[in-house]
CSV table of C-alpha atoms in Angstrom, one decimal:
chain,number,residue,atom,x,y,z
A,1,MET,CA,87.9,145.1,79.3
A,2,GLU,CA,88.8,142.3,76.8
A,3,SER,CA,92.5,143.7,76.2
A,4,ASP,CA,92.9,141.8,80.0
A,5,PHE,CA,91.9,138.7,77.8
A,6,ARG,CA,94.2,139.0,75.1
A,7,LEU,CA,98.2,137.9,74.9
A,8,ASP,CA,99.3,139.6,71.5
A,9,GLY,CA,103.1,140.2,71.6
A,10,ARG,CA,103.6,137.0,73.8
A,11,LEU,CA,104.8,133.4,73.1
A,12,ALA,CA,103.6,130.7,74.5
A,13,VAL,CA,105.0,127.3,75.2
A,14,VAL,CA,102.4,124.3,75.4
A,15,THR,CA,103.7,120.8,75.9
A,16,GLY,CA,101.7,118.0,75.1
A,17,ALA,CA,100.2,119.9,72.2
A,18,ALA,CA,100.3,118.0,69.3
A,19,ARG,CA,96.7,116.4,69.7
A,20,GLY,CA,93.8,116.4,72.9
A,21,ILE,CA,93.4,119.1,75.4
A,22,GLY,CA,96.9,120.5,74.5
A,23,ARG,CA,95.9,121.5,71.1
A,24,ALA,CA,93.2,123.1,72.0
A,25,ILE,CA,94.9,125.0,74.5
A,26,ALA,CA,97.5,125.8,71.7
A,27,GLU,CA,94.7,126.7,69.2
A,28,ARG,CA,92.9,129.3,72.0
A,29,LEU,CA,95.9,130.9,72.8
A,30,ALA,CA,96.7,132.1,68.9
A,31,THR,CA,93.3,133.3,68.5
A,32,ALA,CA,94.2,135.7,71.9
A,33,GLY,CA,97.4,136.5,70.0
A,34,ALA,CA,100.1,134.9,70.8
A,35,ASP,CA,102.7,133.2,69.4
A,36,VAL,CA,102.5,129.2,70.2
A,37,VAL,CA,105.1,126.3,70.5
A,38,ILE,CA,104.3,123.0,70.7
A,39,ALA,CA,106.5,121.3,72.5
A,40,ASP,CA,105.7,117.4,71.8
A,41,MET,CA,107.7,114.2,71.6
A,42,ASP,CA,104.9,113.2,68.6
A,43,GLU,CA,106.2,115.0,65.2
A,44,ALA,CA,103.7,114.2,62.9
A,45,GLU,CA,100.6,115.1,64.5
A,46,GLY,CA,102.5,118.4,66.6
A,47,ARG,CA,103.3,119.5,62.8
A,48,LYS,CA,100.4,119.1,61.2
A,49,THR,CA,98.4,121.2,65.0
A,50,ALA,CA,101.1,123.7,64.1
A,51,SER,CA,100.3,124.0,60.8
A,52,ALA,CA,96.8,123.9,60.9
A,53,ILE,CA,97.2,126.9,63.8
A,54,ALA,CA,99.5,128.8,61.4
A,55,LYS,CA,96.7,128.9,58.6
A,56,THR,CA,94.7,130.5,60.7
A,57,GLY,CA,97.1,134.0,60.7
A,58,ALA,CA,98.1,133.5,63.9
A,59,THR,CA,102.3,131.9,64.2
A,60,ALA,CA,102.9,128.5,65.7
A,61,ARG,CA,105.9,126.5,65.6
A,62,PHE,CA,106.6,122.5,66.4
A,63,VAL,CA,109.7,121.7,68.8
A,64,ARG,CA,109.8,118.0,69.6
A,65,VAL,CA,110.4,117.6,73.7
A,66,ASP,CA,110.0,114.6,75.2
A,67,VAL,CA,109.8,116.2,79.0
A,68,THR,CA,111.0,112.8,80.8
A,69,ASP,CA,114.7,113.8,79.9
A,70,ARG,CA,115.8,116.6,81.2
A,71,ASP,CA,118.8,117.0,78.9
A,72,ASN,CA,115.9,117.3,76.2
A,73,VAL,CA,114.1,119.3,77.9
A,74,ALA,CA,117.2,121.7,79.0
A,75,ARG,CA,118.1,122.3,75.1
A,76,ALA,CA,114.5,123.0,73.8
A,77,CYS,CA,114.5,125.4,76.7
A,78,GLU,CA,117.7,127.2,75.0
A,79,ALA,CA,116.9,126.8,70.9
A,80,ILE,CA,113.4,128.0,72.2
A,81,CYS,CA,114.9,131.2,73.7
A,82,SER,CA,118.2,132.0,71.6
A,83,GLU,CA,116.0,132.2,68.4
A,84,PHE,CA,112.1,134.1,70.1
A,85,GLY,CA,112.7,135.1,73.3
A,86,VAL,CA,111.6,133.9,76.8
A,87,PRO,CA,108.2,132.8,76.7
A,88,HIS,CA,105.4,134.9,78.6
A,89,VAL,CA,103.4,131.5,79.0
A,90,LEU,CA,104.1,128.3,79.5
A,91,VAL,CA,101.3,125.7,79.9
A,92,ASN,CA,102.7,121.8,81.3
A,93,ASN,CA,100.3,119.9,79.7
A,94,ALA,CA,101.9,116.6,78.7
A,95,GLY,CA,100.1,114.0,80.7
A,96,VAL,CA,99.6,110.1,80.5
A,97,VAL,CA,97.7,107.8,82.3
A,98,ARG,CA,97.1,103.8,83.4
A,99,ASN,CA,94.3,102.3,84.9
A,100,ALA,CA,95.5,98.9,87.2
A,101,PRO,CA,95.1,98.7,90.5
A,102,ALA,CA,98.0,99.3,93.1
A,103,THR,CA,98.4,95.4,94.0
A,104,GLU,CA,98.9,94.8,90.2
A,105,MET,CA,100.7,97.9,88.8
A,106,SER,CA,104.3,97.5,87.4
A,107,TRP,CA,106.9,99.8,88.6
A,108,ASP,CA,106.9,100.5,84.9
A,109,ASP,CA,103.9,101.7,84.8
A,110,TRP,CA,104.0,104.0,87.9
A,111,LYS,CA,107.1,105.9,86.7
A,112,THR,CA,105.6,106.3,83.7
A,113,VAL,CA,102.9,108.5,85.0
A,114,ILE,CA,105.3,109.7,87.8
A,115,ASP,CA,107.9,110.5,85.1
A,116,ILE,CA,105.4,112.2,82.4
A,117,ASP,CA,102.6,113.9,84.6
A,118,LEU,CA,104.5,115.2,87.8
A,119,GLY,CA,108.6,114.7,87.0
A,120,GLY,CA,107.9,116.8,83.5
A,121,VAL,CA,105.4,119.3,85.3
A,122,PHE,CA,108.4,120.6,87.6
A,123,THR,CA,111.4,119.9,84.7
A,124,CYS,CA,109.6,122.0,82.2
A,125,SER,CA,108.5,124.5,85.0
A,126,GLN,CA,112.1,124.7,86.5
A,127,LEU,CA,114.1,125.1,83.6
A,128,PHE,CA,111.8,127.4,81.6
A,129,GLY,CA,110.6,129.5,85.2
A,130,ARG,CA,114.9,130.8,85.4
A,131,ARG,CA,114.6,132.5,82.8
A,132,MET,CA,111.1,133.8,83.5
A,133,VAL,CA,112.3,134.3,86.7
A,134,GLU,CA,114.8,136.2,85.2
A,135,ALA,CA,113.0,138.4,83.0
A,136,ARG,CA,110.6,138.8,85.8
A,137,ARG,CA,107.6,138.1,83.9
A,138,GLY,CA,105.7,134.8,83.1
A,139,ALA,CA,102.6,133.2,83.3
A,140,VAL,CA,102.7,129.3,84.1
A,141,VAL,CA,99.7,126.6,83.8
A,142,ASN,CA,99.9,123.7,85.1
A,143,ILE,CA,97.1,120.8,83.8
A,144,SER,CA,96.2,119.1,86.9
A,145,SER,CA,93.0,117.0,86.9
A,146,MET,CA,90.0,117.1,89.4
A,147,CYS,CA,91.7,113.2,90.8
A,148,GLY,CA,94.3,115.9,92.3
A,149,GLU,CA,91.6,116.3,94.9
A,150,ILE,CA,89.9,113.6,95.1
A,151,VAL,CA,89.6,110.1,94.2
A,152,VAL,CA,87.2,108.8,91.6
A,153,HIS,CA,85.5,105.5,90.6
A,154,PRO,CA,85.0,102.9,89.8
A,155,GLN,CA,88.7,103.4,87.8
A,156,PRO,CA,92.0,102.6,89.3
A,157,GLN,CA,94.3,105.1,88.3
A,158,VAL,CA,96.6,105.4,91.6
A,159,SER,CA,99.8,106.7,90.1
A,160,TYR,CA,98.1,109.3,88.2
A,161,ASN,CA,96.4,110.3,91.5
A,162,ALA,CA,99.4,110.7,93.2
A,163,ALA,CA,101.0,112.4,90.4
A,164,LYS,CA,98.1,115.3,89.8
A,165,ALA,CA,97.8,115.8,93.5
A,166,GLY,CA,101.8,116.3,93.3
A,167,VAL,CA,100.9,118.6,90.6
A,168,ASN,CA,98.9,120.6,92.7
A,169,LEU,CA,101.1,121.4,95.8
A,170,LEU,CA,103.7,121.6,93.0
A,171,THR,CA,101.7,124.7,91.6
A,172,LYS,CA,101.0,126.4,94.9
A,173,SER,CA,105.1,126.2,96.4
A,174,LEU,CA,106.5,127.3,93.0
A,175,ALA,CA,104.1,130.0,92.8
A,176,VAL,CA,104.6,131.2,96.6
A,177,GLU,CA,108.5,131.1,95.5
A,178,TRP,CA,107.8,133.7,92.4
A,179,ALA,CA,105.2,135.6,93.4
A,180,SER,CA,107.5,138.6,94.0
A,181,GLN,CA,109.5,137.8,90.6
A,182,GLY,CA,107.1,139.0,88.7
A,183,VAL,CA,106.0,135.1,88.3
A,184,ARG,CA,102.4,133.6,88.2
A,185,VAL,CA,102.0,129.9,89.0
A,186,ASN,CA,98.4,127.7,88.5
A,187,ALA,CA,97.2,125.2,87.4
A,188,VAL,CA,93.9,124.0,85.7
A,189,ALA,CA,92.2,120.9,86.7
A,190,PRO,CA,89.7,119.4,84.4
A,191,GLY,CA,87.1,116.4,85.2
A,192,TYR,CA,86.4,113.8,82.6
A,193,THR,CA,86.7,115.3,79.2
A,194,ALA,CA,86.2,114.3,75.2
A,195,THR,CA,89.8,113.3,74.4
A,196,GLU,CA,91.7,110.1,73.8
A,197,LEU,CA,93.1,109.8,77.4
A,198,THR,CA,89.5,108.7,78.4
A,199,LEU,CA,88.4,106.7,75.4
A,200,LYS,CA,89.2,103.9,77.4
A,201,GLY,CA,86.6,104.6,80.1
A,202,ARG,CA,84.3,106.2,78.0
A,203,SER,CA,83.7,103.1,75.9
A,204,ASN,CA,83.5,101.1,79.0
A,205,PRO,CA,79.3,100.9,79.7
A,206,GLU,CA,80.6,100.8,84.2
A,207,TRP,CA,83.2,103.5,84.0
A,208,PHE,CA,80.7,105.9,82.4
A,209,GLY,CA,77.9,105.4,83.4
A,210,THR,CA,79.0,106.2,86.7
A,211,TRP,CA,81.3,109.4,85.2
A,212,MET,CA,77.9,110.7,84.0
A,213,ARG,CA,76.2,109.7,87.5
A,214,MET,CA,78.8,111.4,89.6
A,215,THR,CA,78.5,115.2,87.3
A,216,PRO,CA,75.8,116.9,87.5
A,217,MET,CA,75.8,118.4,84.5
A,218,ASN,CA,75.8,115.2,83.1
A,219,ARG,CA,78.1,115.5,80.4
A,220,LEU,CA,82.2,115.1,79.3
A,221,GLY,CA,83.5,118.4,79.2
A,222,GLU,CA,84.9,119.9,76.1
A,223,PRO,CA,88.9,120.8,75.0
A,224,ARG,CA,87.9,124.6,74.1
A,225,GLU,CA,86.4,124.9,77.4
A,226,ILE,CA,89.3,123.8,79.4
A,227,ALA,CA,91.5,126.0,76.8
A,228,ASN,CA,89.1,129.1,77.6
A,229,ALA,CA,90.2,128.4,81.9
A,230,VAL,CA,94.3,128.2,80.5
A,231,LEU,CA,93.6,131.8,79.1
A,232,PHE,CA,92.1,133.2,81.2
A,233,LEU,CA,94.9,131.9,83.9
A,234,ALA,CA,97.4,132.8,81.5
A,235,ALA,CA,96.0,136.3,80.1
A,236,ASP,CA,96.4,139.7,82.8
A,237,ALA,CA,92.6,139.2,83.5
A,238,SER,CA,94.0,136.8,86.4
A,239,SER,CA,96.9,139.0,87.0
A,240,PHE,CA,96.7,138.3,90.6
A,241,ILE,CA,95.4,135.2,91.3
A,242,THR,CA,98.5,133.1,92.0
A,243,GLY,CA,98.2,129.4,93.7
A,244,THR,CA,95.5,128.9,92.3
A,245,VAL,CA,93.8,125.3,91.4
A,246,LEU,CA,91.0,126.1,89.3
A,247,THR,CA,88.8,122.9,88.4
A,248,VAL,CA,86.8,122.7,85.7
A,249,ASP,CA,84.2,119.4,85.6
A,250,GLY,CA,80.7,120.1,85.9
A,251,GLY,CA,80.4,120.2,89.0
A,252,TYR,CA,81.9,116.1,90.3
A,253,THR,CA,83.9,117.8,93.1
A,254,ALA,CA,81.2,119.5,94.6
A,255,LEU,CA,79.3,116.8,95.1
């Protein structure tokens, strides 16, 4: 039923939603009827995104959130829950990538990726998840990557691959823990998508040529296509799905 894909009267928090895939997710959830919180460090872009969504008639608010700062996330969670209620949907989308050979990657670059892409997912899931478990309802959708399942090439990105593999098993672990308490936890694993995160690779002929040869559909994904998968996992249409990593990669991992 069409209503199974609606989020009317529900609150969704989306991290890293100022731009890229996160923005597309926030916009898609809003068109499905959700009130959306744009949780991001970039206040200027975050407020622009919230304003753009609000102009469509939906409700959107910006809250500054640094997913690597546990105290900041805790304060944001308390403020959101106190003012708007316990979120029905949490999308852990904030992420970065650093491309460097393992023998040359700096410790700071390693920690940055792990702290944001894996640590941030756990921190937000734990703090918001506590409230969802108490309310005995909710859907968490983590944005992983096909890199959590396979090693892509030719670009070196050991920290990103390790973080996303961690996100996949974190997703399954939380899903099992919270299944009996009314909270579903799933992940979407995008392939190469047309965002700022892939801009470096798209401007490198060797990298981009390999990406396209390895993608059976021979094109990049669009942020809206990732957002549609997130909506499915956030909505009642997927009410019997938890612990799943839904890959959206144009066939890349099927080879």
